[in-house]
Amino acid sequence: MDFLQKHRSESSAYVQLLILTGYALAGLIICSILSLIVLLVFSDHQTIAVLTNLSIEDPNSINSLKIVQILSSIGLFLLPPIFLAVTEGSKISQFYNWQKPTLAMLGIIFLLMMVSLPITELSGLINQKMTLPEALKPLENWMRDKEEEASKMVVALLKMDTAGDFLLNLFMIAFLPAVAEELMFRGGVQRAFSRMFGNPHVAIWITAFIFSAIHVQFFGFIPRLLLGALFGYLYVWTKSLWYPMFAHFLNNAYAVCMALYFQIHNLPLENVDEQPAFNWMGYVLGLVLTVLLLIYLRKRYIENGKQLDQSIHHHEPHYSGDH
């Protein structure tokens, strides 16, 4: 009798995307209900009304909004890919390829995120100056109104009066999204698209587009698209989800730290994304250094692939023609 259980093959990429979408919708609904319960328990009805109308002057409503933000990240982004791996009967670390990170590579990723800051800023400034044709002006006005609402909410969340507020923001804005969104988009969505199309570049850019679009911030679409693509290539080239998570965390943590700097120096938070921090020389230098580091990472990825092929070939059994 054969007691060995055969390995169950994975579902198709289409089925996995469907499962992932279903889990995300279920997670969003469940966490929305939990958020409402939390608001009812810890806040009064007036606070809930304030949140509904996006009037965020009351500190109690801001705290409630932070709870909603954390629960939404967990329900919409963190849990669905975890449940997908469980559904496929696989360990999460194996399903999403969480190879142990090295200190040297983490240092390279840190350097990459620092030198790419001017490019991220420049793409954001260009995106903010985007205008639509006259016939689409009502759409542009609606987009700008939504952008202003989102900006006010972000500014409210970024206000920090104590060290505890700073640590909470690092968790809520930097750490949790880095883990949850990379697990969802690079681990879940990009992985499925890679299997579907058989082309990592197509998978990376489609995923980056979805990643940027789902944030529904039209005048920050381009920098978020480029960041999403960068995280996607890091996932492919390093073959570990830890590195795009680390890069994502650094990007968001930088925004939190910049907000803290503005508050310490009594500068308006509304101007964080509007004031350029670099001149043209910084943009040129940032572009050159970013390209050089990306070339290095790609070259390293290709060399590691060749070494793996040689290792597999070396260990293959050789059979003599006389047999």
mmCIF file of C-alpha atoms in Angstrom, residues 6-320:
data_model
loop_
_atom_site.group_PDB
_atom_site.id
_atom_site.type_symbol
_atom_site.label_atom_id
_atom_site.label_comp_id
_atom_site.label_asym_id
_atom_site.label_seq_id
_atom_site.Cartn_x
_atom_site.Cartn_y
_atom_site.Cartn_z
ATOM 1 C CA LYS A 6 0.774 12.884 -3.840
ATOM 2 C CA HIS A 7 1.592 16.590 -4.064
ATOM 3 C CA ARG A 8 -1.520 18.539 -5.051
ATOM 4 C CA SER A 9 -0.971 20.728 -8.075
ATOM 5 C CA GLU A 10 -1.816 24.410 -7.860
ATOM 6 C CA SER A 11 -5.012 25.891 -9.194
ATOM 7 C CA SER A 12 -4.739 27.806 -12.451
ATOM 8 C CA ALA A 13 -3.660 31.447 -12.348
ATOM 9 C CA TYR A 14 -7.188 32.540 -13.319
ATOM 10 C CA VAL A 15 -8.720 30.570 -10.467
ATOM 11 C CA GLN A 16 -6.142 31.963 -8.003
ATOM 12 C CA LEU A 17 -6.945 35.540 -9.032
ATOM 13 C CA LEU A 18 -10.643 34.802 -8.617
ATOM 14 C CA ILE A 19 -10.057 33.276 -5.169
ATOM 15 C CA LEU A 20 -7.847 36.225 -4.178
ATOM 16 C CA THR A 21 -10.519 38.708 -5.284
ATOM 17 C CA GLY A 22 -13.192 36.821 -3.373
ATOM 18 C CA TYR A 23 -11.125 36.768 -0.193
ATOM 19 C CA ALA A 24 -10.370 40.502 -0.594
ATOM 20 C CA LEU A 25 -14.067 41.384 -0.939
ATOM 21 C CA ALA A 26 -14.956 39.180 2.025
ATOM 22 C CA GLY A 27 -12.135 40.686 4.076
ATOM 23 C CA LEU A 28 -13.235 44.217 3.203
ATOM 24 C CA ILE A 29 -16.827 43.505 4.246
ATOM 25 C CA ILE A 30 -15.863 41.750 7.495
ATOM 26 C CA CYS A 31 -13.335 44.428 8.503
ATOM 27 C CA SER A 32 -15.816 47.182 7.636
ATOM 28 C CA ILE A 33 -18.298 45.576 10.018
ATOM 29 C CA LEU A 34 -15.580 45.227 12.675
ATOM 30 C CA SER A 35 -14.624 48.878 12.168
ATOM 31 C CA LEU A 36 -18.225 49.942 12.687
ATOM 32 C CA ILE A 37 -18.433 47.853 15.871
ATOM 33 C CA VAL A 38 -15.208 49.390 17.173
ATOM 34 C CA LEU A 39 -16.517 52.894 16.438
ATOM 35 C CA LEU A 40 -19.791 52.149 18.194
ATOM 36 C CA VAL A 41 -17.991 50.790 21.249
ATOM 37 C CA PHE A 42 -15.213 53.349 21.622
ATOM 38 C CA SER A 43 -16.776 56.430 20.036
ATOM 39 C CA ASP A 44 -20.060 58.292 20.151
ATOM 40 C CA HIS A 45 -22.496 58.651 17.265
ATOM 41 C CA GLN A 46 -21.291 62.168 16.619
ATOM 42 C CA THR A 47 -17.768 60.899 15.904
ATOM 43 C CA ILE A 48 -19.089 58.354 13.400
ATOM 44 C CA ALA A 49 -21.042 61.105 11.649
ATOM 45 C CA VAL A 50 -17.890 63.212 11.508
ATOM 46 C CA LEU A 51 -16.005 60.341 9.864
ATOM 47 C CA THR A 52 -18.801 59.789 7.357
ATOM 48 C CA ASN A 53 -18.670 63.439 6.313
ATOM 49 C CA LEU A 54 -14.853 63.385 6.155
ATOM 50 C CA SER A 55 -14.674 66.220 8.662
ATOM 51 C CA ILE A 56 -11.581 65.281 10.631
ATOM 52 C CA GLU A 57 -11.089 68.157 13.033
ATOM 53 C CA ASP A 58 -12.018 66.110 16.107
ATOM 54 C CA PRO A 59 -9.033 64.148 17.559
ATOM 55 C CA ASN A 60 -11.393 61.319 18.547
ATOM 56 C CA SER A 61 -12.489 60.907 14.946
ATOM 57 C CA ILE A 62 -8.855 60.774 13.822
ATOM 58 C CA ASN A 63 -8.137 57.967 16.283
ATOM 59 C CA SER A 64 -11.191 56.136 15.015
ATOM 60 C CA LEU A 65 -10.038 56.679 11.458
ATOM 61 C CA LYS A 66 -6.689 55.087 12.328
ATOM 62 C CA ILE A 67 -8.487 52.002 13.619
ATOM 63 C CA VAL A 68 -10.460 51.800 10.374
ATOM 64 C CA GLN A 69 -7.246 52.210 8.355
ATOM 65 C CA ILE A 70 -5.469 49.379 10.174
ATOM 66 C CA LEU A 71 -8.430 46.998 9.944
ATOM 67 C CA SER A 72 -8.879 47.787 6.235
ATOM 68 C CA SER A 73 -5.229 47.003 5.487
ATOM 69 C CA ILE A 74 -5.537 43.702 7.306
ATOM 70 C CA GLY A 75 -8.828 42.655 5.725
ATOM 71 C CA LEU A 76 -8.246 43.863 2.170
ATOM 72 C CA PHE A 77 -4.531 43.172 1.683
ATOM 73 C CA LEU A 78 -2.958 41.020 4.415
ATOM 74 C CA LEU A 79 -5.397 38.148 4.974
ATOM 75 C CA PRO A 80 -6.487 37.326 1.369
ATOM 76 C CA PRO A 81 -3.036 36.182 0.107
ATOM 77 C CA ILE A 82 -2.497 34.263 3.350
ATOM 78 C CA PHE A 83 -5.791 32.433 2.871
ATOM 79 C CA LEU A 84 -4.901 31.817 -0.785
ATOM 80 C CA ALA A 85 -1.721 29.994 0.220
ATOM 81 C CA VAL A 86 -3.678 27.983 2.800
ATOM 82 C CA THR A 87 -6.316 27.153 0.189
ATOM 83 C CA GLU A 88 -3.581 25.869 -2.117
ATOM 84 C CA GLY A 89 -2.289 23.690 0.718
ATOM 85 C CA SER A 90 1.119 25.347 0.820
ATOM 86 C CA LYS A 91 3.262 27.049 3.435
ATOM 87 C CA ILE A 92 3.143 30.814 3.087
ATOM 88 C CA SER A 93 6.946 31.106 3.067
ATOM 89 C CA GLN A 94 7.231 28.599 0.228
ATOM 90 C CA PHE A 95 4.221 29.794 -1.757
ATOM 91 C CA TYR A 96 5.498 33.387 -1.895
ATOM 92 C CA ASN A 97 9.214 32.603 -1.786
ATOM 93 C CA TRP A 98 10.354 34.288 1.415
ATOM 94 C CA GLN A 99 14.046 33.501 1.208
ATOM 95 C CA LYS A 100 16.054 34.700 4.189
ATOM 96 C CA PRO A 101 17.362 38.232 3.499
ATOM 97 C CA THR A 102 21.038 39.089 3.727
ATOM 98 C CA LEU A 103 22.390 42.219 5.380
ATOM 99 C CA ALA A 104 24.386 43.133 2.272
ATOM 100 C CA MET A 105 21.322 43.012 0.007
ATOM 101 C CA LEU A 106 19.237 44.976 2.525
ATOM 102 C CA GLY A 107 21.961 47.623 2.402
ATOM 103 C CA ILE A 108 21.753 47.753 -1.396
ATOM 104 C CA ILE A 109 17.958 48.097 -1.256
ATOM 105 C CA PHE A 110 18.311 50.895 1.314
ATOM 106 C CA LEU A 111 20.779 52.701 -0.961
ATOM 107 C CA LEU A 112 18.507 52.193 -3.977
ATOM 108 C CA MET A 113 15.513 53.732 -2.214
ATOM 109 C CA MET A 114 17.574 56.714 -1.073
ATOM 110 C CA VAL A 115 19.055 57.535 -4.495
ATOM 111 C CA SER A 116 15.670 57.064 -6.210
ATOM 112 C CA LEU A 117 13.982 59.708 -4.032
ATOM 113 C CA PRO A 118 14.599 62.517 -6.581
ATOM 114 C CA ILE A 119 12.979 60.445 -9.351
ATOM 115 C CA THR A 120 9.955 59.688 -7.172
ATOM 116 C CA GLU A 121 9.626 63.370 -6.304
ATOM 117 C CA LEU A 122 10.004 64.547 -9.908
ATOM 118 C CA SER A 123 7.413 62.083 -11.207
ATOM 119 C CA GLY A 124 5.035 63.267 -8.478
ATOM 120 C CA LEU A 125 5.508 66.934 -9.353
ATOM 121 C CA ILE A 126 4.897 66.180 -13.038
ATOM 122 C CA ASN A 127 1.796 64.144 -12.186
ATOM 123 C CA GLN A 128 0.345 66.961 -10.051
ATOM 124 C CA LYS A 129 0.551 69.363 -13.004
ATOM 125 C CA MET A 130 -1.463 67.000 -15.215
ATOM 126 C CA THR A 131 -4.408 68.640 -16.989
ATOM 127 C CA LEU A 132 -7.160 67.135 -19.112
ATOM 128 C CA PRO A 133 -8.682 68.575 -22.321
ATOM 129 C CA GLU A 134 -11.360 71.229 -21.936
ATOM 130 C CA ALA A 135 -14.111 68.725 -22.712
ATOM 131 C CA LEU A 136 -12.994 66.661 -19.706
ATOM 132 C CA LYS A 137 -12.702 69.551 -17.262
ATOM 133 C CA PRO A 138 -15.648 68.313 -15.125
ATOM 134 C CA LEU A 139 -13.811 64.992 -14.726
ATOM 135 C CA GLU A 140 -10.576 66.795 -13.825
ATOM 136 C CA ASN A 141 -12.383 68.946 -11.249
ATOM 137 C CA TRP A 142 -13.936 65.829 -9.707
ATOM 138 C CA MET A 143 -10.507 64.150 -9.602
ATOM 139 C CA ARG A 144 -8.967 67.182 -7.923
ATOM 140 C CA ASP A 145 -11.782 67.330 -5.359
ATOM 141 C CA LYS A 146 -11.225 63.669 -4.505
ATOM 142 C CA GLU A 147 -7.484 64.260 -4.331
ATOM 143 C CA GLU A 148 -8.007 67.169 -1.934
ATOM 144 C CA GLU A 149 -10.244 65.026 0.291
ATOM 145 C CA ALA A 150 -7.649 62.248 0.357
ATOM 146 C CA SER A 151 -4.891 64.772 1.070
ATOM 147 C CA LYS A 152 -6.787 66.199 4.043
ATOM 148 C CA MET A 153 -7.262 62.711 5.434
ATOM 149 C CA VAL A 154 -3.562 61.865 5.019
ATOM 150 C CA VAL A 155 -2.544 65.136 6.696
ATOM 151 C CA ALA A 156 -4.839 64.362 9.617
ATOM 152 C CA LEU A 157 -3.352 60.884 9.989
ATOM 153 C CA LEU A 158 0.196 62.240 9.818
ATOM 154 C CA LYS A 159 -0.213 64.705 12.673
ATOM 155 C CA MET A 160 1.991 63.544 15.542
ATOM 156 C CA ASP A 161 2.055 65.097 19.019
ATOM 157 C CA THR A 162 3.927 62.380 20.901
ATOM 158 C CA ALA A 163 6.516 59.658 20.313
ATOM 159 C CA GLY A 164 3.654 57.175 20.559
ATOM 160 C CA ASP A 165 1.912 58.891 17.624
ATOM 161 C CA PHE A 166 5.116 58.609 15.592
ATOM 162 C CA LEU A 167 5.499 54.881 16.332
ATOM 163 C CA LEU A 168 1.827 54.255 15.574
ATOM 164 C CA ASN A 169 2.175 56.029 12.228
ATOM 165 C CA LEU A 170 5.270 54.005 11.389
ATOM 166 C CA PHE A 171 3.243 50.859 12.014
ATOM 167 C CA MET A 172 0.038 52.020 10.304
ATOM 168 C CA ILE A 173 1.519 53.875 7.315
ATOM 169 C CA ALA A 174 4.893 52.167 6.799
ATOM 170 C CA PHE A 175 5.150 48.668 8.303
ATOM 171 C CA LEU A 176 1.635 47.273 7.859
ATOM 172 C CA PRO A 177 1.138 48.456 4.242
ATOM 173 C CA ALA A 178 4.641 47.263 3.325
ATOM 174 C CA VAL A 179 3.897 43.740 4.533
ATOM 175 C CA ALA A 180 0.229 43.541 3.538
ATOM 176 C CA GLU A 181 0.356 45.253 0.128
ATOM 177 C CA GLU A 182 3.505 43.468 -1.016
ATOM 178 C CA LEU A 183 2.057 40.134 0.064
ATOM 179 C CA MET A 184 -1.124 40.942 -1.862
ATOM 180 C CA PHE A 185 0.238 42.573 -5.013
ATOM 181 C CA ARG A 186 3.717 41.168 -5.577
ATOM 182 C CA GLY A 187 3.088 37.865 -3.802
ATOM 183 C CA GLY A 188 -0.483 37.192 -4.903
ATOM 184 C CA VAL A 189 -1.391 39.240 -7.979
ATOM 185 C CA GLN A 190 1.999 39.469 -9.728
ATOM 186 C CA ARG A 191 2.699 35.789 -9.074
ATOM 187 C CA ALA A 192 -0.603 34.838 -10.705
ATOM 188 C CA PHE A 193 -0.041 37.121 -13.706
ATOM 189 C CA SER A 194 3.468 35.674 -14.155
ATOM 190 C CA ARG A 195 1.975 32.192 -14.401
ATOM 191 C CA MET A 196 -0.794 33.479 -16.660
ATOM 192 C CA PHE A 197 1.357 35.341 -19.212
ATOM 193 C CA GLY A 198 4.708 33.615 -18.769
ATOM 194 C CA ASN A 199 6.353 37.045 -18.983
ATOM 195 C CA PRO A 200 7.619 38.743 -15.803
ATOM 196 C CA HIS A 201 7.669 42.220 -17.386
ATOM 197 C CA VAL A 202 3.996 42.060 -18.362
ATOM 198 C CA ALA A 203 3.094 40.742 -14.904
ATOM 199 C CA ILE A 204 5.127 43.444 -13.151
ATOM 200 C CA TRP A 205 3.595 46.390 -15.035
ATOM 201 C CA ILE A 206 -0.006 45.142 -14.948
ATOM 202 C CA THR A 207 0.335 44.587 -11.209
ATOM 203 C CA ALA A 208 1.946 48.011 -10.761
ATOM 204 C CA PHE A 209 -0.966 49.602 -12.640
ATOM 205 C CA ILE A 210 -3.516 47.862 -10.400
ATOM 206 C CA PHE A 211 -1.433 48.721 -7.323
ATOM 207 C CA SER A 212 -1.467 52.422 -8.220
ATOM 208 C CA ALA A 213 -5.091 52.531 -9.390
ATOM 209 C CA ILE A 214 -6.490 50.889 -6.256
ATOM 210 C CA HIS A 215 -5.217 53.803 -4.126
ATOM 211 C CA VAL A 216 -7.590 56.100 -6.078
ATOM 212 C CA GLN A 217 -5.227 59.074 -5.958
ATOM 213 C CA PHE A 218 -5.139 60.319 -9.538
ATOM 214 C CA PHE A 219 -2.434 62.958 -9.129
ATOM 215 C CA GLY A 220 -0.104 60.489 -7.435
ATOM 216 C CA PHE A 221 -0.676 57.728 -9.980
ATOM 217 C CA ILE A 222 2.642 57.965 -11.861
ATOM 218 C CA PRO A 223 5.051 57.816 -8.873
ATOM 219 C CA ARG A 224 3.011 54.989 -7.342
ATOM 220 C CA LEU A 225 3.059 53.149 -10.680
ATOM 221 C CA LEU A 226 6.851 53.473 -10.896
ATOM 222 C CA LEU A 227 7.280 52.358 -7.286
ATOM 223 C CA GLY A 228 5.013 49.370 -7.898
ATOM 224 C CA ALA A 229 7.115 48.374 -10.907
ATOM 225 C CA LEU A 230 10.305 48.810 -8.873
ATOM 226 C CA PHE A 231 8.966 46.564 -6.111
ATOM 227 C CA GLY A 232 7.954 44.033 -8.766
ATOM 228 C CA TYR A 233 11.413 43.875 -10.302
ATOM 229 C CA LEU A 234 12.979 43.582 -6.848
ATOM 230 C CA TYR A 235 10.747 40.573 -6.186
ATOM 231 C CA VAL A 236 11.787 38.922 -9.458
ATOM 232 C CA TRP A 237 15.479 39.774 -9.284
ATOM 233 C CA THR A 238 16.031 38.931 -5.606
ATOM 234 C CA LYS A 239 13.595 35.972 -5.567
ATOM 235 C CA SER A 240 12.466 36.967 -2.084
ATOM 236 C CA LEU A 241 9.445 38.950 -0.915
ATOM 237 C CA TRP A 242 11.434 40.412 1.979
ATOM 238 C CA TYR A 243 13.245 42.918 -0.231
ATOM 239 C CA PRO A 244 10.227 44.637 -1.868
ATOM 240 C CA MET A 245 8.645 44.704 1.597
ATOM 241 C CA PHE A 246 11.739 46.450 2.964
ATOM 242 C CA ALA A 247 11.792 48.901 0.035
ATOM 243 C CA HIS A 248 8.080 49.646 0.493
ATOM 244 C CA PHE A 249 8.615 50.227 4.213
ATOM 245 C CA LEU A 250 11.488 52.641 3.557
ATOM 246 C CA ASN A 251 9.422 54.643 1.066
ATOM 247 C CA ASN A 252 6.475 55.035 3.448
ATOM 248 C CA ALA A 253 8.663 55.564 6.527
ATOM 249 C CA TYR A 254 10.407 58.416 4.705
ATOM 250 C CA ALA A 255 7.012 60.124 4.258
ATOM 251 C CA VAL A 256 6.255 59.715 7.977
ATOM 252 C CA CYS A 257 9.666 61.098 8.938
ATOM 253 C CA MET A 258 9.276 64.041 6.564
ATOM 254 C CA ALA A 259 5.886 64.804 8.130
ATOM 255 C CA LEU A 260 7.494 64.753 11.581
ATOM 256 C CA TYR A 261 10.261 67.080 10.350
ATOM 257 C CA PHE A 262 7.687 69.546 8.989
ATOM 258 C CA GLN A 263 5.792 69.555 12.281
ATOM 259 C CA ILE A 264 8.935 70.054 14.374
ATOM 260 C CA HIS A 265 9.823 73.084 12.222
ATOM 261 C CA ASN A 266 6.229 74.398 12.204
ATOM 262 C CA LEU A 267 5.823 73.930 8.460
ATOM 263 C CA PRO A 268 2.391 73.169 6.948
ATOM 264 C CA LEU A 269 1.946 69.481 6.183
ATOM 265 C CA GLU A 270 -0.130 70.362 3.131
ATOM 266 C CA ASN A 271 3.090 71.458 1.406
ATOM 267 C CA VAL A 272 5.015 68.212 1.944
ATOM 268 C CA ASP A 273 4.377 66.964 -1.605
ATOM 269 C CA GLU A 274 4.377 70.376 -3.273
ATOM 270 C CA GLN A 275 7.800 71.725 -2.334
ATOM 271 C CA PRO A 276 10.672 70.189 -4.366
ATOM 272 C CA ALA A 277 13.546 69.023 -2.173
ATOM 273 C CA PHE A 278 16.000 68.590 -5.078
ATOM 274 C CA ASN A 279 17.305 70.723 -7.930
ATOM 275 C CA TRP A 280 17.992 69.559 -11.490
ATOM 276 C CA MET A 281 21.425 68.218 -10.499
ATOM 277 C CA GLY A 282 19.802 66.066 -7.829
ATOM 278 C CA TYR A 283 17.342 64.659 -10.369
ATOM 279 C CA VAL A 284 20.126 63.802 -12.820
ATOM 280 C CA LEU A 285 22.351 62.253 -10.150
ATOM 281 C CA GLY A 286 19.422 60.313 -8.683
ATOM 282 C CA LEU A 287 18.496 58.938 -12.105
ATOM 283 C CA VAL A 288 22.066 57.862 -12.883
ATOM 284 C CA LEU A 289 22.624 56.163 -9.527
ATOM 285 C CA THR A 290 19.207 54.472 -9.649
ATOM 286 C CA VAL A 291 19.881 53.067 -13.122
ATOM 287 C CA LEU A 292 23.337 51.821 -12.075
ATOM 288 C CA LEU A 293 21.938 50.005 -9.030
ATOM 289 C CA LEU A 294 19.135 48.472 -11.092
ATOM 290 C CA ILE A 295 21.671 47.267 -13.663
ATOM 291 C CA TYR A 296 23.706 45.717 -10.846
ATOM 292 C CA LEU A 297 20.672 43.916 -9.410
ATOM 293 C CA ARG A 298 19.655 42.602 -12.829
ATOM 294 C CA LYS A 299 23.198 41.422 -13.578
ATOM 295 C CA ARG A 300 23.331 39.679 -10.207
ATOM 296 C CA TYR A 301 19.992 38.004 -10.941
ATOM 297 C CA ILE A 302 21.234 36.740 -14.325
ATOM 298 C CA GLU A 303 24.506 35.457 -12.855
ATOM 299 C CA ASN A 304 22.680 33.632 -10.052
ATOM 300 C CA GLY A 305 20.421 32.042 -12.654
ATOM 301 C CA LYS A 306 23.409 30.795 -14.637
ATOM 302 C CA GLN A 307 25.042 29.384 -11.506
ATOM 303 C CA LEU A 308 21.812 27.555 -10.660
ATOM 304 C CA ASP A 309 21.607 26.069 -14.160
ATOM 305 C CA GLN A 310 25.221 24.923 -13.962
ATOM 306 C CA SER A 311 24.616 23.377 -10.536
ATOM 307 C CA ILE A 312 21.573 21.469 -11.809
ATOM 308 C CA HIS A 313 23.488 20.305 -14.884
ATOM 309 C CA HIS A 314 26.450 19.215 -12.762
ATOM 310 C CA HIS A 315 24.248 17.052 -10.514
ATOM 311 C CA GLU A 316 22.272 15.455 -13.330
ATOM 312 C CA PRO A 317 23.001 11.704 -13.680
ATOM 313 C CA HIS A 318 25.037 10.786 -16.747
ATOM 314 C CA TYR A 319 24.277 7.521 -18.543
ATOM 315 C CA SER A 320 26.731 5.714 -20.738
#
